[in-house]
Each structure stands twice: as C-alpha cells, then as structure tokens.
Amino acid sequence: MFCTSLIDKVISKTRKPS
C-alpha cells in the first residue's frame, strides 16, 4: 500500500468537490 494521502489528493483534484 502506497501513500494513501497522495491518492486522496489526486482524487480530490479529479473529483473537484464543489
């Protein structure tokens, strides 16, 4: 398992929460 934080960051950018 790699840095989950990094994934979360990418997801947040891709999902772009309104």
PDB file of C-alpha atoms in Angstrom:
ATOM      1  CA  MET A   1       0.000   0.000   0.000  1.00  0.00           C
ATOM      2  CA  PHE A   2       1.474   3.318  -1.026  1.00  0.00           C
ATOM      3  CA  CYS A   3       0.805   6.777   0.377  1.00  0.00           C
ATOM      4  CA  THR A   4      -2.973   6.922   0.599  1.00  0.00           C
ATOM      5  CA  SER A   5      -2.742  10.660   1.172  1.00  0.00           C
ATOM      6  CA  LEU A   6      -1.293  11.089  -2.294  1.00  0.00           C
ATOM      7  CA  ILE A   7      -4.182   9.151  -3.809  1.00  0.00           C
ATOM      8  CA  ASP A   8      -6.676  11.175  -1.809  1.00  0.00           C
ATOM      9  CA  LYS A   9      -5.099  14.340  -3.172  1.00  0.00           C
ATOM     10  CA  VAL A  10      -5.419  13.165  -6.750  1.00  0.00           C
ATOM     11  CA  ILE A  11      -8.993  12.044  -6.192  1.00  0.00           C
ATOM     12  CA  SER A  12      -9.857  15.385  -4.657  1.00  0.00           C
ATOM     13  CA  LYS A  13      -8.421  17.140  -7.689  1.00  0.00           C
ATOM     14  CA  THR A  14     -10.158  14.860 -10.155  1.00  0.00           C
ATOM     15  CA  ARG A  15     -13.493  14.864  -8.322  1.00  0.00           C
ATOM     16  CA  LYS A  16     -13.211  18.594  -7.609  1.00  0.00           C
ATOM     17  CA  PRO A  17     -15.667  18.860  -4.700  1.00  0.00           C
ATOM     18  CA  SER A  18     -17.990  21.792  -5.227  1.00  0.00           C
TER      19      SER A  18
END
